[in-house]
GROMACS .gro file of C-alpha atoms in nm:
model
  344
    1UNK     CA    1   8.385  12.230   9.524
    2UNK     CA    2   8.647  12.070   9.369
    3UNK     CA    3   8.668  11.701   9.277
    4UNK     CA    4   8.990  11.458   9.273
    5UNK     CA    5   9.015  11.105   9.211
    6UNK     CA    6   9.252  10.859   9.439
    7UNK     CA    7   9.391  10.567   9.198
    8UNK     CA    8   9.613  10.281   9.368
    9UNK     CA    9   9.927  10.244   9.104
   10UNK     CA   10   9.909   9.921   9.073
   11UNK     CA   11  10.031   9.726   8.738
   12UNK     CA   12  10.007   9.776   8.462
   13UNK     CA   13  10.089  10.150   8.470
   14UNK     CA   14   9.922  10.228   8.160
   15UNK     CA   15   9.573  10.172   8.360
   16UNK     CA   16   9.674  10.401   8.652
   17UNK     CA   17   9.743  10.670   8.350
   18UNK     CA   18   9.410  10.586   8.139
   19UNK     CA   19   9.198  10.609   8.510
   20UNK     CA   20   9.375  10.941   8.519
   21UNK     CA   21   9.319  11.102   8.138
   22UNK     CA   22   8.970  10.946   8.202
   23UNK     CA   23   8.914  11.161   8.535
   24UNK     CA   24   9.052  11.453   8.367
   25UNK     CA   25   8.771  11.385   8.066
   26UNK     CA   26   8.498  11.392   8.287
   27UNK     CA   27   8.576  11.709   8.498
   28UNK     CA   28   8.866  11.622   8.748
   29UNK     CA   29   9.074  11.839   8.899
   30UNK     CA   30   9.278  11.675   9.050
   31UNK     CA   31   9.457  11.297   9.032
   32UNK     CA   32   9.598  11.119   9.359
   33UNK     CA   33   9.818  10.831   9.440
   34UNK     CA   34   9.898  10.605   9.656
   35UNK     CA   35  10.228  10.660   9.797
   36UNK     CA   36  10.352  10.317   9.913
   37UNK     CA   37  10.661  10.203   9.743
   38UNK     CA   38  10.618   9.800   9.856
   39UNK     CA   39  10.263   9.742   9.797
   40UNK     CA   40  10.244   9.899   9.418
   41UNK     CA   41  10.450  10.098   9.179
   42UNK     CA   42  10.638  10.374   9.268
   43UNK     CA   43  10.403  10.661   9.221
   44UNK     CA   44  10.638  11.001   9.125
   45UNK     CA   45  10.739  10.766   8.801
   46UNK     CA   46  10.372  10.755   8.721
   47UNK     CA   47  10.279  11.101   8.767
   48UNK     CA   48  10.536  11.204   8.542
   49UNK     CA   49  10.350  10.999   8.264
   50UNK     CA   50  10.047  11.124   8.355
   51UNK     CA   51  10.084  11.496   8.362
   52UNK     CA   52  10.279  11.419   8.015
   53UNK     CA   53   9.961  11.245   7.924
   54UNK     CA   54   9.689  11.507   8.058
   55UNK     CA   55   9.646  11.893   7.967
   56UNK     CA   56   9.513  12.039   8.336
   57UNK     CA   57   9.464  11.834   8.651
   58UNK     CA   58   9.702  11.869   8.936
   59UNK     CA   59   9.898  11.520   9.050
   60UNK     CA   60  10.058  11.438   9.401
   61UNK     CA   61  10.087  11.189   9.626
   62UNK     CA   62   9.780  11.086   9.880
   63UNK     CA   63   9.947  11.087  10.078
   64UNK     CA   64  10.343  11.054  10.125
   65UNK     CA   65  10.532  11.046  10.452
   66UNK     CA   66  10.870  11.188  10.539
   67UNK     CA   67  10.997  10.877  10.654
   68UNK     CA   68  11.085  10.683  10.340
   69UNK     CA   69  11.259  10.915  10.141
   70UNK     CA   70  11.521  11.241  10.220
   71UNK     CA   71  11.300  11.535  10.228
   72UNK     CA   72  11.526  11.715   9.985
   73UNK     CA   73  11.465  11.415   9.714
   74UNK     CA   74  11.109  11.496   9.755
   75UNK     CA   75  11.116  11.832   9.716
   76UNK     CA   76  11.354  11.771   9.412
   77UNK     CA   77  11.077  11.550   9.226
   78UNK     CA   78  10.808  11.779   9.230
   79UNK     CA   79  11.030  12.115   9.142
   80UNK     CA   80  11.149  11.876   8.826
   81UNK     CA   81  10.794  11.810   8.749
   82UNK     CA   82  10.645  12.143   8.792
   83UNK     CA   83  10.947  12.227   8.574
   84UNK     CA   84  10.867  11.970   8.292
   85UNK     CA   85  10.470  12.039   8.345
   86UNK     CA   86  10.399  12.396   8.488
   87UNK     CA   87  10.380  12.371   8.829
   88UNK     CA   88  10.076  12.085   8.805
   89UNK     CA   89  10.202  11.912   9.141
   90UNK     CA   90  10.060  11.894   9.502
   91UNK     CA   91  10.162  11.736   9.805
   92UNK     CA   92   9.935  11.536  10.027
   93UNK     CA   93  10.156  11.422  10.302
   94UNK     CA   94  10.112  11.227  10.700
   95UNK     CA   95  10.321  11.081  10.982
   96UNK     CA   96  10.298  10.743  10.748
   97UNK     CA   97  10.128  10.424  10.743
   98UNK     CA   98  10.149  10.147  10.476
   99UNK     CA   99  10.509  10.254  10.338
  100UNK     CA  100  10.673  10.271  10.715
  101UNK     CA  101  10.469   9.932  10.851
  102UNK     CA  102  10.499   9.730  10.590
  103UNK     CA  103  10.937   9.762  10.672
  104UNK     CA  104  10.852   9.763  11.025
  105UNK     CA  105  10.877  10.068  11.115
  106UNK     CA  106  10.672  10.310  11.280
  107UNK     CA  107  10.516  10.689  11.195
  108UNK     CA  108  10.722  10.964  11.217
  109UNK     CA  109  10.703  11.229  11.528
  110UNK     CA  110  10.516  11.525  11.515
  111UNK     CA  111  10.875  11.747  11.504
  112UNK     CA  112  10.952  11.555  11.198
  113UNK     CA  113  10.646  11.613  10.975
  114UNK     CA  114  10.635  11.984  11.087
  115UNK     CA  115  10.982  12.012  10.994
  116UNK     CA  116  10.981  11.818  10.655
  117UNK     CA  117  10.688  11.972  10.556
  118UNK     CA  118  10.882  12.323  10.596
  119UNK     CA  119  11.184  12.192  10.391
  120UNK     CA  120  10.954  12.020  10.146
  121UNK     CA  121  10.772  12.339  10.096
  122UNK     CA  122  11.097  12.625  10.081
  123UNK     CA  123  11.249  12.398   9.852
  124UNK     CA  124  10.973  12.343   9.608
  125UNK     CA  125  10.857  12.661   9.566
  126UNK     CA  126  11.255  12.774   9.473
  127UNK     CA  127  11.318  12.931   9.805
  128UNK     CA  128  11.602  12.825  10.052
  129UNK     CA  129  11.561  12.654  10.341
  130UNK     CA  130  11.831  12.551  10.610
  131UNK     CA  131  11.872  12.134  10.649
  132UNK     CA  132  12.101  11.957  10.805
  133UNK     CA  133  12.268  12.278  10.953
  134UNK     CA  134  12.323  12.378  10.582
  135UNK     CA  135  12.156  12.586  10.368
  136UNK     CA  136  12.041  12.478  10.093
  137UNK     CA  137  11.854  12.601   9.738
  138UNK     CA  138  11.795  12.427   9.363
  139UNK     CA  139  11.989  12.632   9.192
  140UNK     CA  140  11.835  12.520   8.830
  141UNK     CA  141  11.475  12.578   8.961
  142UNK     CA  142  11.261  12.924   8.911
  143UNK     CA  143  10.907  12.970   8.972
  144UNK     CA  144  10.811  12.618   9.108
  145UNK     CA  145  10.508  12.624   9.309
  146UNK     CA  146  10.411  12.370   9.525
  147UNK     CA  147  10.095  12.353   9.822
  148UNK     CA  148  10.113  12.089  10.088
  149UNK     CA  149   9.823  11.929  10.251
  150UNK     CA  150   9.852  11.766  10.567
  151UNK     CA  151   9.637  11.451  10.637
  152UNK     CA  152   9.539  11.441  11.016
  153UNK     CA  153   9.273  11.275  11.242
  154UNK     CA  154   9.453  11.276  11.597
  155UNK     CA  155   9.439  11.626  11.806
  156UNK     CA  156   9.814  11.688  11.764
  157UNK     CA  157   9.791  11.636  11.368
  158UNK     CA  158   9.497  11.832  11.354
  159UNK     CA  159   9.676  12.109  11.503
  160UNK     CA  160   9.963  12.111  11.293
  161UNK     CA  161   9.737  12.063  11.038
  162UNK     CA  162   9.559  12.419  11.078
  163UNK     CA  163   9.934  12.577  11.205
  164UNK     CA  164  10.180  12.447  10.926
  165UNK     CA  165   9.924  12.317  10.616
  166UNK     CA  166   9.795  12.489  10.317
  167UNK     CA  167   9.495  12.264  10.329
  168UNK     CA  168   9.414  11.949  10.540
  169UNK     CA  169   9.312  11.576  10.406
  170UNK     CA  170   9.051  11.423  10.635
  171UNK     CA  171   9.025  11.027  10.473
  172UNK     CA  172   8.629  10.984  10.578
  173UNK     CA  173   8.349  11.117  10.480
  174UNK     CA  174   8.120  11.149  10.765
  175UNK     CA  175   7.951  11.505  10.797
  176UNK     CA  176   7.957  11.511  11.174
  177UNK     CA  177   8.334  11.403  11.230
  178UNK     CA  178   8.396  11.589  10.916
  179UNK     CA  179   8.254  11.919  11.094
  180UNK     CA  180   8.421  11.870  11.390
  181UNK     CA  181   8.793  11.802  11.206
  182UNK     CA  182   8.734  12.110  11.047
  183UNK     CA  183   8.627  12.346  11.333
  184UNK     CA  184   8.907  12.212  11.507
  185UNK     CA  185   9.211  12.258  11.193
  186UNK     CA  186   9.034  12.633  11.155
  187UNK     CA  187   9.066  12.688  11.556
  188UNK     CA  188   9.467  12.562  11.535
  189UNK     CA  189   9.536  12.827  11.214
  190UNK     CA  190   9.320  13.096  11.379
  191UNK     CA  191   9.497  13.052  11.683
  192UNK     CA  192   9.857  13.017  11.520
  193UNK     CA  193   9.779  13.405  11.388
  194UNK     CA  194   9.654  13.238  11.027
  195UNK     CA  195   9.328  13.299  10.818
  196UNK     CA  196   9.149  12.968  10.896
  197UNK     CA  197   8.972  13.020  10.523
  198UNK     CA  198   9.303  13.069  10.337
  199UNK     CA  199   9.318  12.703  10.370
  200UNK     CA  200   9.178  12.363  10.144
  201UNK     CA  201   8.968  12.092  10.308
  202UNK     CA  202   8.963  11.796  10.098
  203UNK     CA  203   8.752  11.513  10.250
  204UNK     CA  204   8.839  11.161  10.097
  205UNK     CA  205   8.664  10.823  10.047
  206UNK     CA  206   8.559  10.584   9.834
  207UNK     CA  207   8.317  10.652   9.534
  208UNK     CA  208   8.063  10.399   9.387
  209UNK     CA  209   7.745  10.477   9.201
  210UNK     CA  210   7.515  10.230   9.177
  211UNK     CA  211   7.191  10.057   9.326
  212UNK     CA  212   7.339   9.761   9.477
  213UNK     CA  213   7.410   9.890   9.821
  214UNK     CA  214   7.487   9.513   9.908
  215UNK     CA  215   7.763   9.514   9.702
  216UNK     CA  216   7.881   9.816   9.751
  217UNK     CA  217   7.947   9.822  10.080
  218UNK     CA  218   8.129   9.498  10.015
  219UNK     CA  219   8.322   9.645   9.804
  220UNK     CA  220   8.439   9.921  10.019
  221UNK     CA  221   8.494   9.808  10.387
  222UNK     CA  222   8.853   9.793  10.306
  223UNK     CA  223   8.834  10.181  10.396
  224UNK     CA  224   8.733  10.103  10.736
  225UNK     CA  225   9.018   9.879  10.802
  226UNK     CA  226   9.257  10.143  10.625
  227UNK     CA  227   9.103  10.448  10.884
  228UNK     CA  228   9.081  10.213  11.198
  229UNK     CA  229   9.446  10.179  11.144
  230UNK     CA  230   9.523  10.541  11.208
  231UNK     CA  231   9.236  10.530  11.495
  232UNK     CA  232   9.390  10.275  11.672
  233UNK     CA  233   9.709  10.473  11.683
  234UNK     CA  234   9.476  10.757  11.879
  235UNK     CA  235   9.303  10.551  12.069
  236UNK     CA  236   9.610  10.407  12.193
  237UNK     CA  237   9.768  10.777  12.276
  238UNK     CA  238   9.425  10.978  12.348
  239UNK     CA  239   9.174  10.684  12.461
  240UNK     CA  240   8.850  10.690  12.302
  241UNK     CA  241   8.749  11.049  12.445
  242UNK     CA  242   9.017  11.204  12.596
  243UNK     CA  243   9.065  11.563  12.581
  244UNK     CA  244   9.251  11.660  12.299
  245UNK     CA  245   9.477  11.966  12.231
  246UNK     CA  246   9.212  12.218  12.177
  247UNK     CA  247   9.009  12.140  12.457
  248UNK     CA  248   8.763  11.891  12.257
  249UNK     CA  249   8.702  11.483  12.331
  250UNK     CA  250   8.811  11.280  12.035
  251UNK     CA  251   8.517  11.189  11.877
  252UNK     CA  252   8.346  10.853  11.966
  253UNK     CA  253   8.165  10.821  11.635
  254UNK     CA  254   8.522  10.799  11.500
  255UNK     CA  255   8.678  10.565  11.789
  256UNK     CA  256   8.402  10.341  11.918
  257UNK     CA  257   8.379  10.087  11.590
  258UNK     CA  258   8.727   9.977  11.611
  259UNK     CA  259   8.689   9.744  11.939
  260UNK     CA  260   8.688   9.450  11.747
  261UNK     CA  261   8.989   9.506  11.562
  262UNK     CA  262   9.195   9.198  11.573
  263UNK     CA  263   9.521   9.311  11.373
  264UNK     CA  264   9.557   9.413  11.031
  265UNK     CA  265   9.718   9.259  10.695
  266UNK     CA  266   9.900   9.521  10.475
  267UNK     CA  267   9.865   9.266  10.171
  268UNK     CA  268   9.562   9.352  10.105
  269UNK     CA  269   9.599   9.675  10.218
  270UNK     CA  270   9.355   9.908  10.029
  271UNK     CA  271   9.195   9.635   9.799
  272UNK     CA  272   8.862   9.550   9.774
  273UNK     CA  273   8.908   9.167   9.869
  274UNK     CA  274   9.051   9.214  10.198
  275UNK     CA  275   8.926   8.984  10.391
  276UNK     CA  276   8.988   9.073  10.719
  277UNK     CA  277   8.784   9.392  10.798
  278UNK     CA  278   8.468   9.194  10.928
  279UNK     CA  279   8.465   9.431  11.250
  280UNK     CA  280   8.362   9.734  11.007
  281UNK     CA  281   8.014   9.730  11.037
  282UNK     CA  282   7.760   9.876  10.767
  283UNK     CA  283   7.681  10.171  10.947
  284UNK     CA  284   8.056  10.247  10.943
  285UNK     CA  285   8.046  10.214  10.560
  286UNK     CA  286   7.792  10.379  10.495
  287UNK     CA  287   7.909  10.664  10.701
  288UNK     CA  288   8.279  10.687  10.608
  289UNK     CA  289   8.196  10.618  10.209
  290UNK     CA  290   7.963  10.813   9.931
  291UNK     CA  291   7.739  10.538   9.800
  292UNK     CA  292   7.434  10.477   9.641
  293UNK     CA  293   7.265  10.659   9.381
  294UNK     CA  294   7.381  11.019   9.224
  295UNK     CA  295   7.130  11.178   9.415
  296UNK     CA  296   7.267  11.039   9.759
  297UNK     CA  297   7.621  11.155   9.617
  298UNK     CA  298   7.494  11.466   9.556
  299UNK     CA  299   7.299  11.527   9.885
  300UNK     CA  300   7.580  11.399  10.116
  301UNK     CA  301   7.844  11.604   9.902
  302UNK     CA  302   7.617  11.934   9.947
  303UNK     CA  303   7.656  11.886  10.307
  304UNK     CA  304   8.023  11.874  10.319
  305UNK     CA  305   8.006  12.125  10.104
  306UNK     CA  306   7.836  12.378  10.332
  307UNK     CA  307   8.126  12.299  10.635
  308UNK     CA  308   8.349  12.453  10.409
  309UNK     CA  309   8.471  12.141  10.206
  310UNK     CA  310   8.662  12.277   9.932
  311UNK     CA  311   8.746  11.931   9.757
  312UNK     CA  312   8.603  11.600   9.736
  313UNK     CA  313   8.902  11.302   9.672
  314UNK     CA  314   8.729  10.999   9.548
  315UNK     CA  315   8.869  10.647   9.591
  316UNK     CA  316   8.854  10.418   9.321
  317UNK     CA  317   8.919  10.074   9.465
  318UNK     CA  318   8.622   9.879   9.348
  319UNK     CA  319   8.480   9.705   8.983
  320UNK     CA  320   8.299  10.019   8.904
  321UNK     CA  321   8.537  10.294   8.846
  322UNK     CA  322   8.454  10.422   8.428
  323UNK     CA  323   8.090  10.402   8.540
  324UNK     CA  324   8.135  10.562   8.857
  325UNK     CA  325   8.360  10.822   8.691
  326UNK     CA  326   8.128  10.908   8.404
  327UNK     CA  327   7.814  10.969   8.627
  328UNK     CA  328   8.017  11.221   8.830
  329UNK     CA  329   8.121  11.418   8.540
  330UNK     CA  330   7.796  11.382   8.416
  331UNK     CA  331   7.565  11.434   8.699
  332UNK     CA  332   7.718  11.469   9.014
  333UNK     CA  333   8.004  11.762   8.926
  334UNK     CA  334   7.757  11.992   8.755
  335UNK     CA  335   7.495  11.913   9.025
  336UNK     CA  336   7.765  12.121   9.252
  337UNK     CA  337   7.944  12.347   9.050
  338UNK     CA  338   7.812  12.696   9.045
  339UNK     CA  339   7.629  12.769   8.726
  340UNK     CA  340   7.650  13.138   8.509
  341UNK     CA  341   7.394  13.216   8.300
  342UNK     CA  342   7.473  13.312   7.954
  343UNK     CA  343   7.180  13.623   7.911
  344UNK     CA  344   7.025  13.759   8.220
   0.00000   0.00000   0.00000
């Protein structure tokens, strides 16, 4: 398995970049960002510092949309940084949340993120693509290589996910939802004629290591809040079981806890003091989140592991991130990375 860390960029950007060099001290492979261009710094600024800044992790957004910028400017950003930093970059990308709300507007279709994810892709990896009736090519870019992972929870997404993504983002960390996302992303590629195990899995959710579940918890219902948002947005299509496109019922242990949702406040968006997520109960938190000790880290990760989790994205919004960071490289990345023997 794999492990990434998921750093807000907020100011100054100098502490985005240290969180990052730090993760890539202890044993990360990968470095995510936010990706919403109101509520903190614009990200593709910051990952240019940081891959200047770090020798070997990969750096993309977690996750962008293709809503608030032309897909050909994104594609254009990360073929000039794989350019500048050897092809370092990854794209995490969704229908949108935070950066299309916040303006009032609204997710993009399904049609749009399969097609900007094609355009993305072709043009990032140096290949043409036709846009706009046009086709189009960098013409100063040669060998760029860039993967793009599709974030999904809804049936649709899910399915587009396993037809159109090289890997799949599922933002919780619950081992039963997280087995059933999965089966149902491998079902869409199998069925689309792909090999459901050429793709990544990369669960997400907040990290904290420590013995105050109390606090913890408290420090990471914001996550709740930030999933319910896109639940809501099924509920509202699906309903809280309905059928979805492969012939499975949403599940309920993903839909049921948002009933007392009364709104939600993008200004705190992501931060540990928001202060309106009271209808995320513990269970939820403890579900959704890793906390607790390393050994509880290491026992729930283990169990991802074996549904065919291929990365692990940790968030970092809370007061503990050097501590949390060092006990993973320490203790929890070793305790599931496959060890070789130096004299058998």
């Amino acid at each position: 398995m794999d492990f990434g860390v998921v750093l807000q960029t907020n100011p100054p950007a100098a502490r985005t970049v240290q969180l990052a060099k730090l993760a890539e001290a202890h044993g990360f492979s990968h470095v995510w960002t936010f990706d919403s261009h109101l509520l903190w710094e614009e990200p593709y600024v910051i990952h240019s510092a940081i891959l200047a800044e770090t020798n070997r992790v990969t750096v993309g957004p977690f996750v962008t949309n293709p809503a608030t910028r032309d897909w050909t400017v994104t594609a254009s950003v990360f073929a000039t940084l794989n350019e500048m930093y050897g092809n370092r970059t990854i794209c995490g990308i969704g229908r949108g949340d935070s950066a299309v709300r916040v303006t009032n507007g609204k997710p993009t279709s399904m049609a749009e993120l399969r097609e900007s994810i094609h355009v993305i892709r072709e043009l990032a990896n140096s290949r043409p693509v036709e846009y706009n009736g046009a086709t189009l090519q960098f013409p100063w870019s040669h060998g760029s290589k860039l993967d793009v992972w599709v974030a999904a929870y809804g049936p649709m997404a899910l399915k587009l996910a396993g037809e159109v993504g090289d890997g799949y983002i599922l933002q919780l960390a619950d081992v039963d939802i997280a087995a059933w996302m999965i089966k149902t992303v491998k079902e869409a590629a199998a069925n689309a004629g792909r090999d459901p195990d050429s793709l990544a899995f990369c669960v997400a959710a907040p990290m904290y290591v420590g013995a105050d579940l109390a606090h913890q918890r408290e420090q990471c219902r914001w996550f709740g809040g930030m999933v319910g948002n896109h639940v809501a947005d099924i509920v509202a299509k699906y309903g809280a079981t309905t059928g979805s496109a492969t012939g499975n019922a949403v599940p309920q242990a993903l839909t049921s806890y948002i009933e007392g949702r009364k709104g939600y406040d993008y200004n705190t968006h992501g931060r540990a003091e928001n202060d309106h997520v009271d209808f995320v109960p513990d269970e939820i938190v403890d579900r959704f989140c890793i906390l607790g000790t390393a050994d509880e880290h290491i026992e729930k990760l283990k169990a991802l592991s074996e549904l065919g989790v291929t990365q692990f994205a940790g968030y970092l919004q809370h007061d503990n991130k050097e501590e949390t960071l060092r006990v993973y490289g320490e203790t929890v990345i070793p305790a599931l990375t496959e060890h070789v023997r130096a004299k058998r």
